[in-house]
Coordinates of C-alpha atoms and ligand atoms in Angstrom, one line a residue:
X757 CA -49.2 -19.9 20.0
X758 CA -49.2 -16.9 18.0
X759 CA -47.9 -16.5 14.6
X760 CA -45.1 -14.5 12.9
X761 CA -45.7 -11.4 11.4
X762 CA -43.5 -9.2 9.0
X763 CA -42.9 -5.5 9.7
X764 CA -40.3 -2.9 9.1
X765 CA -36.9 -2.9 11.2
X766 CA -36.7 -0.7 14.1
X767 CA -33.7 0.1 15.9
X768 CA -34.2 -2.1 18.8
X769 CA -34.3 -5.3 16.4
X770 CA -30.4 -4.6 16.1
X771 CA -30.0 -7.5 19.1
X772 CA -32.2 -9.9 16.8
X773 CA -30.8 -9.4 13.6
X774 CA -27.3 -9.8 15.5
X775 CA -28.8 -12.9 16.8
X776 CA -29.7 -14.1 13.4
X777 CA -26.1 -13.4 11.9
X778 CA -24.9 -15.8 14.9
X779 CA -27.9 -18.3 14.0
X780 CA -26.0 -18.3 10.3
X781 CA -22.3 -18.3 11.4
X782 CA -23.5 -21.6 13.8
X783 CA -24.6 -23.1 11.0
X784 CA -21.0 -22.6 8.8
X785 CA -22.7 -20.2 6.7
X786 CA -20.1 -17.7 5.7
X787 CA -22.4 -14.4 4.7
X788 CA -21.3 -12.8 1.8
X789 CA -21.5 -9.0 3.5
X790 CA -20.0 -8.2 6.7
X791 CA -22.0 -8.1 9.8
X792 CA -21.4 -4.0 9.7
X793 CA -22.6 -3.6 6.5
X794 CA -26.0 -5.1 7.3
X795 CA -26.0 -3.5 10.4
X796 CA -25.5 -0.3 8.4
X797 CA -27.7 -1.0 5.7
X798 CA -30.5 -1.7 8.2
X799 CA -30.1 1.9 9.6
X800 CA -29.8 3.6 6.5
X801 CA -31.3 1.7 3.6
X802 CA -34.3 -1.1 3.5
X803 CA -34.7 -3.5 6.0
X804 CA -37.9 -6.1 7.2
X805 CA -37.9 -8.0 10.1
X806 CA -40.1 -11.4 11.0
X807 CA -41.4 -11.7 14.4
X808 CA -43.2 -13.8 16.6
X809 CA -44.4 -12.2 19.4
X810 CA -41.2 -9.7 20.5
X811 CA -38.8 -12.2 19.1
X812 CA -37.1 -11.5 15.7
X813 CA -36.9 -14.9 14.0
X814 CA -36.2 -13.8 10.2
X815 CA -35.2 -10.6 8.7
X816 CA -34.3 -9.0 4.9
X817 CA -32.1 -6.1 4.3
X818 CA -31.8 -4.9 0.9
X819 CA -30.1 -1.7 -0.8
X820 CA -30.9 0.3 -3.9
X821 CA -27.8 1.4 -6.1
X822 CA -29.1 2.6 -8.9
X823 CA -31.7 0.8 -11.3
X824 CA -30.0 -2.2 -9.1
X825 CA -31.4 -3.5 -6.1
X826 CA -29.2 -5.9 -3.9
X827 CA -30.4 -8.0 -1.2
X828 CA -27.3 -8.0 1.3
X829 CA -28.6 -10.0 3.7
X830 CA -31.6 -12.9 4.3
X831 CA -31.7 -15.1 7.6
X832 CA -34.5 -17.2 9.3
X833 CA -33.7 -18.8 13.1
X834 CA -33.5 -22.4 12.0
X835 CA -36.2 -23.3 13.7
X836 CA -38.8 -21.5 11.7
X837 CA -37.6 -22.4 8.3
X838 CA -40.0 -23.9 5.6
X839 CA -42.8 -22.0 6.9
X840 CA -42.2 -19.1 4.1
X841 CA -41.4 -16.8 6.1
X842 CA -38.2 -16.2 3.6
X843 CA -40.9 -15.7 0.5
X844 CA -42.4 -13.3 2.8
X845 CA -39.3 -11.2 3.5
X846 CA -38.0 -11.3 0.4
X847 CA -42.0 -9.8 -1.1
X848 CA -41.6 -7.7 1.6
X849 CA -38.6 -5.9 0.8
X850 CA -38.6 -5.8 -2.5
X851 CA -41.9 -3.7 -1.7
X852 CA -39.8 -1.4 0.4
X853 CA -37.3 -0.3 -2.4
X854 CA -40.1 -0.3 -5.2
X855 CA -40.1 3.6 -5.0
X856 CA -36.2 3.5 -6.1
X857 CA -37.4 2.2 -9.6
X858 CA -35.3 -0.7 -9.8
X859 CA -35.2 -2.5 -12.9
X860 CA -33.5 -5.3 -11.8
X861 CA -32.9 -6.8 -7.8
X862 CA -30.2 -9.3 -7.2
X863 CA -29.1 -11.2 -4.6
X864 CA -25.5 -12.7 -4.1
X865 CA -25.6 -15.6 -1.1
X866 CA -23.2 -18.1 -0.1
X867 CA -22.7 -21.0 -1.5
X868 CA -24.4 -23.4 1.3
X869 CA -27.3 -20.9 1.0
X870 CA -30.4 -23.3 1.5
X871 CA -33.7 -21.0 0.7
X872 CA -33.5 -21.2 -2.8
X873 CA -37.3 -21.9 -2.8
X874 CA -38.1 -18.5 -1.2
X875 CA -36.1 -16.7 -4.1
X876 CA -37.0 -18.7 -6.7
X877 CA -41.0 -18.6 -5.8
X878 CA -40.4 -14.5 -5.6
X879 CA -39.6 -15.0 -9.0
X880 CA -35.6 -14.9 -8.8
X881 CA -33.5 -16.9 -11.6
X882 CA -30.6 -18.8 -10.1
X883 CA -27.9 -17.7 -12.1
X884 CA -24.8 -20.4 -13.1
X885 CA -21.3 -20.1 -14.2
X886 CA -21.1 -16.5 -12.1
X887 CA -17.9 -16.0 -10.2
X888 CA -17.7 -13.9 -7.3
X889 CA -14.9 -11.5 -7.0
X890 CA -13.5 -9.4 -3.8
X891 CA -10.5 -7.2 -3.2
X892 CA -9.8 -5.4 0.2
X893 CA -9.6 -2.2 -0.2
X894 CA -6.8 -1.4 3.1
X895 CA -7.6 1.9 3.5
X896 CA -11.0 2.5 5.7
X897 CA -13.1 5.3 4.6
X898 CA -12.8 6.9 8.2
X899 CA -9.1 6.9 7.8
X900 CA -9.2 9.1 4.8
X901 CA -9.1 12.3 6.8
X902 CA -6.7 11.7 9.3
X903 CA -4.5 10.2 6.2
X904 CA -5.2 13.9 4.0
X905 CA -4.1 15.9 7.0
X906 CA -0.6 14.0 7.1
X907 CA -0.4 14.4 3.3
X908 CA -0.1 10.3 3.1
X909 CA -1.4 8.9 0.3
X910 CA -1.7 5.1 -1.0
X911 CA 0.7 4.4 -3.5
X912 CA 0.4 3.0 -6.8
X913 CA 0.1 -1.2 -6.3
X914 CA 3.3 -1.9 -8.7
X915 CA 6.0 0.2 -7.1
X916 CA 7.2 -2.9 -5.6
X917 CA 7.7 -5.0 -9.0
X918 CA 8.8 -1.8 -10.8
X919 CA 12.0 -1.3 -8.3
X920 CA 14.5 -3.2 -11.3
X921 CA 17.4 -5.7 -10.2
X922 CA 18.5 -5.1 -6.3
X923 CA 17.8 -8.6 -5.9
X924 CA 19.4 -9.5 -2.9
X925 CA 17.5 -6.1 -1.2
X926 CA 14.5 -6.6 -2.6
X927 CA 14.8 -10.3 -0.8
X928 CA 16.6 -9.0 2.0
X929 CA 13.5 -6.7 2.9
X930 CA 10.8 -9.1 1.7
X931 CA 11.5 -11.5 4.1
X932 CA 12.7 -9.2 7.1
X933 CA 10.0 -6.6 6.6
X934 CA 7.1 -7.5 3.7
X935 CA 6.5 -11.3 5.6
X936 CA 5.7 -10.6 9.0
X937 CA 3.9 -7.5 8.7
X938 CA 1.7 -9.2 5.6
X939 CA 1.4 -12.1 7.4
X940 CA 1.0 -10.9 11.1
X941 CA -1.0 -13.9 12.1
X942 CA 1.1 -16.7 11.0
X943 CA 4.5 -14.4 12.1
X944 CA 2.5 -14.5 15.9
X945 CA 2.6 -18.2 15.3
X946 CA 6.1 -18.6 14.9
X947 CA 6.5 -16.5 17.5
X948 CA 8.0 -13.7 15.2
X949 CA 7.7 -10.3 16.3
X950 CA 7.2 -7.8 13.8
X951 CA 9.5 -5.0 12.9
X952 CA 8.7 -1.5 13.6
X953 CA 11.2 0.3 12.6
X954 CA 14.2 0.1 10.2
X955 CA 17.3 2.5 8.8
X956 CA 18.0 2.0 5.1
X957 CA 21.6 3.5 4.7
X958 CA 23.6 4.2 1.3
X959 CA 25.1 7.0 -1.2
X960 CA 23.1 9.4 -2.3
X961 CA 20.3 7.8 -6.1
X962 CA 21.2 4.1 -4.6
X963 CA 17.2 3.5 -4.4
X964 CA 16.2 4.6 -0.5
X965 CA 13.5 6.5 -1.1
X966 CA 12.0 4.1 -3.9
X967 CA 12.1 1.1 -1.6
X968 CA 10.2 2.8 1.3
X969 CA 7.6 3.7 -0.9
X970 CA 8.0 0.1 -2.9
X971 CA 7.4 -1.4 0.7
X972 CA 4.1 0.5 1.4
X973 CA 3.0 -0.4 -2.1
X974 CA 3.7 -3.7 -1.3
X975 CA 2.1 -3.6 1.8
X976 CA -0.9 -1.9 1.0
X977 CA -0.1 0.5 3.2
X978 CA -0.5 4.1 3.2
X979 CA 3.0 5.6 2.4
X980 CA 3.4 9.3 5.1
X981 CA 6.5 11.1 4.7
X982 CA 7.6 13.6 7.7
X983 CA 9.3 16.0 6.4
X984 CA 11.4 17.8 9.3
X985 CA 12.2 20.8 7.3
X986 CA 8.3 21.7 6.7
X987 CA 8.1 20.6 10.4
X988 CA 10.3 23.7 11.6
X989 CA 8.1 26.5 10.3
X990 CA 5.4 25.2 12.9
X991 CA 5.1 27.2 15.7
X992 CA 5.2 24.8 18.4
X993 CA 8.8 24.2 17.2
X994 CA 10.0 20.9 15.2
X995 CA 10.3 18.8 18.6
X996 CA 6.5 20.0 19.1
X997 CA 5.9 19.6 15.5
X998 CA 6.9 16.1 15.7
X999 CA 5.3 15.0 18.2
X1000 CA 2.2 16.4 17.0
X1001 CA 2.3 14.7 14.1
X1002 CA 3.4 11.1 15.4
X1003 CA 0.3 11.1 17.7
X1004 CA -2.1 12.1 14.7
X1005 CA -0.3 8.9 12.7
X1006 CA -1.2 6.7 16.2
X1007 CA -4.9 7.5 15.0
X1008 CA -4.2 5.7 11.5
X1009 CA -4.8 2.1 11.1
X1010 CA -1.7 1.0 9.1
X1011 CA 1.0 3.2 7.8
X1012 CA 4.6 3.4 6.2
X1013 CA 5.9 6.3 7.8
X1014 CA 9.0 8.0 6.1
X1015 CA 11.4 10.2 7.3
X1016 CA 14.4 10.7 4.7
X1017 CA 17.9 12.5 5.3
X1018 CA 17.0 11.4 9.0
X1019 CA 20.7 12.6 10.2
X1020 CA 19.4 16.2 9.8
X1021 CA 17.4 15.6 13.4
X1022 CA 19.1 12.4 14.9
X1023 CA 22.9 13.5 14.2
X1024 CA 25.9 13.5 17.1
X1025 CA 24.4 15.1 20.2
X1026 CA 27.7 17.0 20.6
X1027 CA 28.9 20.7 20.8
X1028 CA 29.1 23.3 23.0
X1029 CA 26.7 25.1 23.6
X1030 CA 24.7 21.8 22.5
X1031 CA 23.0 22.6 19.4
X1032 CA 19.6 23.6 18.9
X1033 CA 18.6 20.2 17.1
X1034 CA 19.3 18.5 20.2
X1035 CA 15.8 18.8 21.6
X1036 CA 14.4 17.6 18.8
X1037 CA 17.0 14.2 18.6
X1038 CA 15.7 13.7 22.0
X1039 CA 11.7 13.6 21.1
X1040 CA 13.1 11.3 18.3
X1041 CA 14.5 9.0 20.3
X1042 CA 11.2 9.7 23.0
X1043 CA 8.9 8.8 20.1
X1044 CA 10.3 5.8 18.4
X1045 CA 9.8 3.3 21.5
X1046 CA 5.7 5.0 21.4
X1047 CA 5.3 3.9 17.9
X1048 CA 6.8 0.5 18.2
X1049 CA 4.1 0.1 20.4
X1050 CA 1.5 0.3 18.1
X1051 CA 1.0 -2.5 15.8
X1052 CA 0.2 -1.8 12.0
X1053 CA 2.8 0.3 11.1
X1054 CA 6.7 0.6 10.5
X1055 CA 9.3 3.6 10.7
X1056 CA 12.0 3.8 7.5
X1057 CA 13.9 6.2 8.1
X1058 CA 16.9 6.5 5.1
X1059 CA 20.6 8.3 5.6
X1060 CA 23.4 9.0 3.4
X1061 CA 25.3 9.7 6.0
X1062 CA 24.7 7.2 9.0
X1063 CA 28.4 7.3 10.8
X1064 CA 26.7 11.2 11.6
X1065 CA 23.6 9.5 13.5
X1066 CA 23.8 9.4 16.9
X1067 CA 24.8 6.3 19.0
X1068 CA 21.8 5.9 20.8
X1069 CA 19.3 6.9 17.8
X1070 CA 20.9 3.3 16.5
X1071 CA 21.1 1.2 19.3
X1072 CA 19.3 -2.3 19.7
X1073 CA 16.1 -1.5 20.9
X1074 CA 14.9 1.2 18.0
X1075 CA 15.3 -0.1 15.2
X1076 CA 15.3 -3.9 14.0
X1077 CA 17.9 -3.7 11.2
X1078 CA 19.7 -1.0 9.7
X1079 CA 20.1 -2.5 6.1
X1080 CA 22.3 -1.0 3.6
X1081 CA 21.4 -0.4 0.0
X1082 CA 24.9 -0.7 -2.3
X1083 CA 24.9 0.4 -6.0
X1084 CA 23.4 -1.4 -8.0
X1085 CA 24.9 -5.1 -9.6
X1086 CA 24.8 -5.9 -12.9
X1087 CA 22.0 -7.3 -13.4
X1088 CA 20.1 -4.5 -11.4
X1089 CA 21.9 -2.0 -14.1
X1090 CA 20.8 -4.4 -16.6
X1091 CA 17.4 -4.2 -15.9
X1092 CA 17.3 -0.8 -15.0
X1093 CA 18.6 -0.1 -18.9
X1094 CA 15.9 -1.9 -20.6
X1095 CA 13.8 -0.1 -18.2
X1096 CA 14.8 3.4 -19.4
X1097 CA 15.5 2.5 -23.0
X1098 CA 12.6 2.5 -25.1
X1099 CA 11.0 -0.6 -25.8
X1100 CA 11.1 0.1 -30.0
X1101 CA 14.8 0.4 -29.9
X1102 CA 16.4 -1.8 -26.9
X1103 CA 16.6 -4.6 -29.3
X1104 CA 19.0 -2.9 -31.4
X1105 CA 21.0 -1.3 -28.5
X1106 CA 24.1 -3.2 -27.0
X1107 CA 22.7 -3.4 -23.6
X1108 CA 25.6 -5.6 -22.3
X1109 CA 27.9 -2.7 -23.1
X1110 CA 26.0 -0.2 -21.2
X1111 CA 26.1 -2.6 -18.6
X1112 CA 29.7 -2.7 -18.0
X1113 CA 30.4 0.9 -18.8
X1114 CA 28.1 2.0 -15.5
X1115 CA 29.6 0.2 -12.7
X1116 CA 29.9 2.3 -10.1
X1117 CA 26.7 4.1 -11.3
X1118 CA 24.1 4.7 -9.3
X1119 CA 20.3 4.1 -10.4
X1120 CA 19.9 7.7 -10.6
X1121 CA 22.7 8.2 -12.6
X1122 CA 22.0 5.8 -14.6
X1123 CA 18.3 7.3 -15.1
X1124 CA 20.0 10.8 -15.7
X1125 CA 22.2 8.9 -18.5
X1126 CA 19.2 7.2 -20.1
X1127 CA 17.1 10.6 -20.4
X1128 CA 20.4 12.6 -22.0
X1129 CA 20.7 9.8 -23.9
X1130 CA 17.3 10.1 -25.3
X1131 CA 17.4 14.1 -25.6
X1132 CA 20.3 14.5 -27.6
X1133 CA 19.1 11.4 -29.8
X1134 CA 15.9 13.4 -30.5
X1135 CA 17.9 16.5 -31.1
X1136 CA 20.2 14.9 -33.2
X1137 CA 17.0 13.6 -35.1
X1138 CA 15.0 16.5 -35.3
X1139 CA 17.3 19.2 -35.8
X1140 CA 20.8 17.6 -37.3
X1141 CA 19.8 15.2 -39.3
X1142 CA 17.7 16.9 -41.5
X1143 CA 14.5 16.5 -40.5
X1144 CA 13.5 20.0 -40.1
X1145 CA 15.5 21.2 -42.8
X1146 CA 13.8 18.6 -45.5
X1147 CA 10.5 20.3 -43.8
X1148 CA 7.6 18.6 -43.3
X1149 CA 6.4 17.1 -40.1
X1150 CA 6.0 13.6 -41.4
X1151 CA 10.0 13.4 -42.6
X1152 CA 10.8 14.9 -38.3
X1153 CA 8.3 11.9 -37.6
X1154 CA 10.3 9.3 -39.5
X1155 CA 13.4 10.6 -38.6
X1156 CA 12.3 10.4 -34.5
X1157 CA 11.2 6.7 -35.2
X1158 CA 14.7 6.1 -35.3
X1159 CA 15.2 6.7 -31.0
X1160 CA 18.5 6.6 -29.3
X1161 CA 21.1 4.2 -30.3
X1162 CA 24.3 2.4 -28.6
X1163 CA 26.2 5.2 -29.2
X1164 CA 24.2 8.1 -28.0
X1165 CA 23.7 5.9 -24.8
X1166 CA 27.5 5.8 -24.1
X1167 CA 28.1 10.0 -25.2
X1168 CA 25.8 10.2 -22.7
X1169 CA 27.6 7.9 -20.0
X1170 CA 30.5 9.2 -20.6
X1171 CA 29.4 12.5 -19.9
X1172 CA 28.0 11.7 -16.8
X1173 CA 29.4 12.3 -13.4
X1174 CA 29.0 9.7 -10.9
X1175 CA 27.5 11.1 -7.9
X1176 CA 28.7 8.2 -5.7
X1177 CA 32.8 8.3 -5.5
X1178 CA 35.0 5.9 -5.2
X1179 CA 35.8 6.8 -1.5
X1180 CA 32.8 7.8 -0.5
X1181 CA 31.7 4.0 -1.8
X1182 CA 34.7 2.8 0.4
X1183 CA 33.4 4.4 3.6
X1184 CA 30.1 3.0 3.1
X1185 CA 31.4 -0.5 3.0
X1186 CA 33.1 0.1 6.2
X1187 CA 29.9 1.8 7.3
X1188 CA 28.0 -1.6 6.7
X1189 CA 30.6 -3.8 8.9
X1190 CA 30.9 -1.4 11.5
X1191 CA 26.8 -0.5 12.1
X1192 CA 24.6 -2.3 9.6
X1193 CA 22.5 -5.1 11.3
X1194 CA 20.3 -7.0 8.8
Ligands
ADP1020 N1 16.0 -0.3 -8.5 C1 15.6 0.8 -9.2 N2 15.0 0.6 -10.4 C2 14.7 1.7 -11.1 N3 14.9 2.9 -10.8 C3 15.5 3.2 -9.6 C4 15.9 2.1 -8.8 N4 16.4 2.6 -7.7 C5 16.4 3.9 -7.8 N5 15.8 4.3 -9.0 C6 15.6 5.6 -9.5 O1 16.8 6.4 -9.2 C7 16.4 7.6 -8.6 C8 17.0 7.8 -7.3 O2 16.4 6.9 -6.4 P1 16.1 7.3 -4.9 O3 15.2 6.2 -4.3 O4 15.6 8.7 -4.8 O5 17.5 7.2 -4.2 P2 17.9 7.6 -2.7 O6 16.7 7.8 -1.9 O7 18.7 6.5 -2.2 O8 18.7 8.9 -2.8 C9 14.9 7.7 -8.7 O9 14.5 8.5 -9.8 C10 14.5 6.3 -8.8 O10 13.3 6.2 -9.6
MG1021 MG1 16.1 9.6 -1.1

């Protein structure tokens, strides 16, 4: 019988190191890098293989980042273990990145791992009280392109938490929406199917646009608006423009797709002569039953207006719900005020009184409140109440400390508009009996 030997990996030992990985998995041995990385690292960075005769029965792959060295990945076919043929990789690699200059070469292995001899007799400390941390990142390198071209982006990871009060939406949408599509697997248990595609319909500030984007956030998903208007300049026309584009999102893994004011291109299909948007309603309506194809990604497309969509563009079949989103309760305006007021003065502020004098208000009206507020305080600090008169920047200092108080906060309310009206706030409540599906 002849003996094993230790030489450098060649391509063609890709079925025996694939071969080892199963060898490790059949024993319960969860590596601690995924099969591609090692596959990768093998290619590109330092890798040693044992074999006897043309059979690969042990292998190390290692990678240099740095002064660091890590060893990513050290197997042995069962069979020939306690032979030290581990001791051997291990020299043997470690040889291989000695040009790097590596001051220090570690090795992270599973917990089950069983040749602690062959590190420790290649001079390796086992180290205790370590923990081992690991996040996902969702978005693949690959995808990064394909994602730039769209101009999608990933969102911050708190927009979800950040969206104040709208309690019964923000439960509404993460049971409907953020369950199934997190938990795919254990949805496909229950025999849920996954929704594709939603409408989020309401007045004008009332928080559309923020929960799309608080769902991808949530998600982990990259967040791509479509915007139709940018869509029309293209030459191929919108209806080509959007097709274009939908078939370059098919080529991204997971995605949040927006498309906001949505009853621009899927309004009546009426008129004569029909009107030029018509084509384009029609590659809507061809586009949405591609994309709920395709698993990984959801459509939320928000209206003001959504008695002006089309019938078909809302019929069963397109999208699963069509889920308003109302002005905001009081404790959603609550928490949006001690959102907005700074954190120094919302102690002293009557917040309970700002909460009653904005029903009716939407979120972005009560943002727009909250920053007038704020201005004219700081005015009124800087420039009334003598703080640049008395001179001095340290005095306009003291005298900004102050910040906004209860009263500023209601001037300000009471100069704002609403944008949402009270008939306009009517129609929408007919609006969710007649068409919203939740
Ligand atoms: N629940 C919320 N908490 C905090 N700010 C909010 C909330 N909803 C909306 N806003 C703010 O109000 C403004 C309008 O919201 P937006 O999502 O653009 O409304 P819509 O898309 O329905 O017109 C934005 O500046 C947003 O940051
Ligand atoms: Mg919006």
């Amino acid at each position: 019988m002849t003996t094993w030997r230790i030489r450098d990996f060649h391509s063609a030992d890709l079925d025996g190191i694939l071969h080892l990985w199963e060898s490790l998995k059949a024993t319960n041995v969860e590596p601690v890098y995924a099969l591609s990385e090692v596959l990768a690292s093998c290619e590109k960075d330092h890798a040693v293989v044992a074999v006897q005769g043309d059979q690969v029965v042990g292998a190390a792959v290692g990678r240099a980042a740095h002064d660091q060295g890590w060893i990513v990945f050290l197997a042995t076919l069962p069979e020939y273990r306690g032979r030290g043929i581990g001791t051997s990789l291990l020299a043997a690699v470690e040889n291989r990145m000695a040009p790097h200059g590596l001051n220090k070469l570690s090795a992270l292995m599973p917990e089950s791992e069983t040749r602690v001899e062959a590190f420790l007799s290649r001079g390796f400390v086992l180290k205790k009280n370590l923990r081992y941390f690991e996040r996902t990142i969702p978005v693949q390198r690959q995808e990064l392109e394909p994602l730039g071209l769209l101009g999608g982006r990933i969102l911050a990871r708190d927009l979800w938490e950040n969206v104040a009060g709208m309690r019964n939406e923000k439960e509404l949408l993460e049971r409907r929406l953020v369950l199934p599509l997190a938990e795919a697997d254990l949805a496909d248990e229950f025999g849920v199917v996954p929704p594709r595609a939603v409408v989020l319909f309401g007045p004008p500030g009332t928080g559309k646009t923020t929960f799309a984007k608080a769902i991808a956030s949530r998600l982990e998903w990259p967040f791509v608006e479509v915007f139709p208007s940018r869509l029309a300049a293209d030459p191929k026309g919108l209806a080509g423009a959007l097709r274009e584009t939908f078939l370059e999102i098919a080529e991204l893994e997971h995605a949040v797709v927006f498309i906001d004011e949505v009853e621009e291109i899927a309004s009546q299909r009426s008129g004569e002569p029909p009107s030029p948007l018509q084509g384009v309603t029609n590659e809507l309506l061809k586009i949405i039953p591609a994309f709920r194809e395709q698993p990984g990604r959801l459509l939320v497309c928000a209206t003001n207006f959504i008695r002006a969509l089309d019938t078909a563009f809302l019929r069963h079949g397109r999208f699963d719900y069509v889920i308003p989103i109302g002005l905001p309760d009081s404790e959603a305006r609550r928490a949006m005020w001690e959102r907005f007021i700074p954190a120094t003065v919302v102690d002293d502020v009557d917040v309970e009184l700002l909460v009653d004098r904005t029903e009716g208000f939407s979120p972005a009206d009560i943002e727009y409140a909250a920053r007038s507020a704020s201005q004219r305080a700081l005015e009124k600090a800087v420039y009334d109440d003598g703080g640049l008169a008395s001179g001095g920047d340290v005095s306009i200092r003291e005298a900004v400390r102050k910040g906004p108080a209860t009263q500023d906060y209601l001037d300000a309310i009471g100069d704002t508009r609403t944008t949402v009206s009270k008939e306009v706030y009517e129609l929408f409540l007919e609006d969710i009996d007649a068409l919203g599906r939740v």
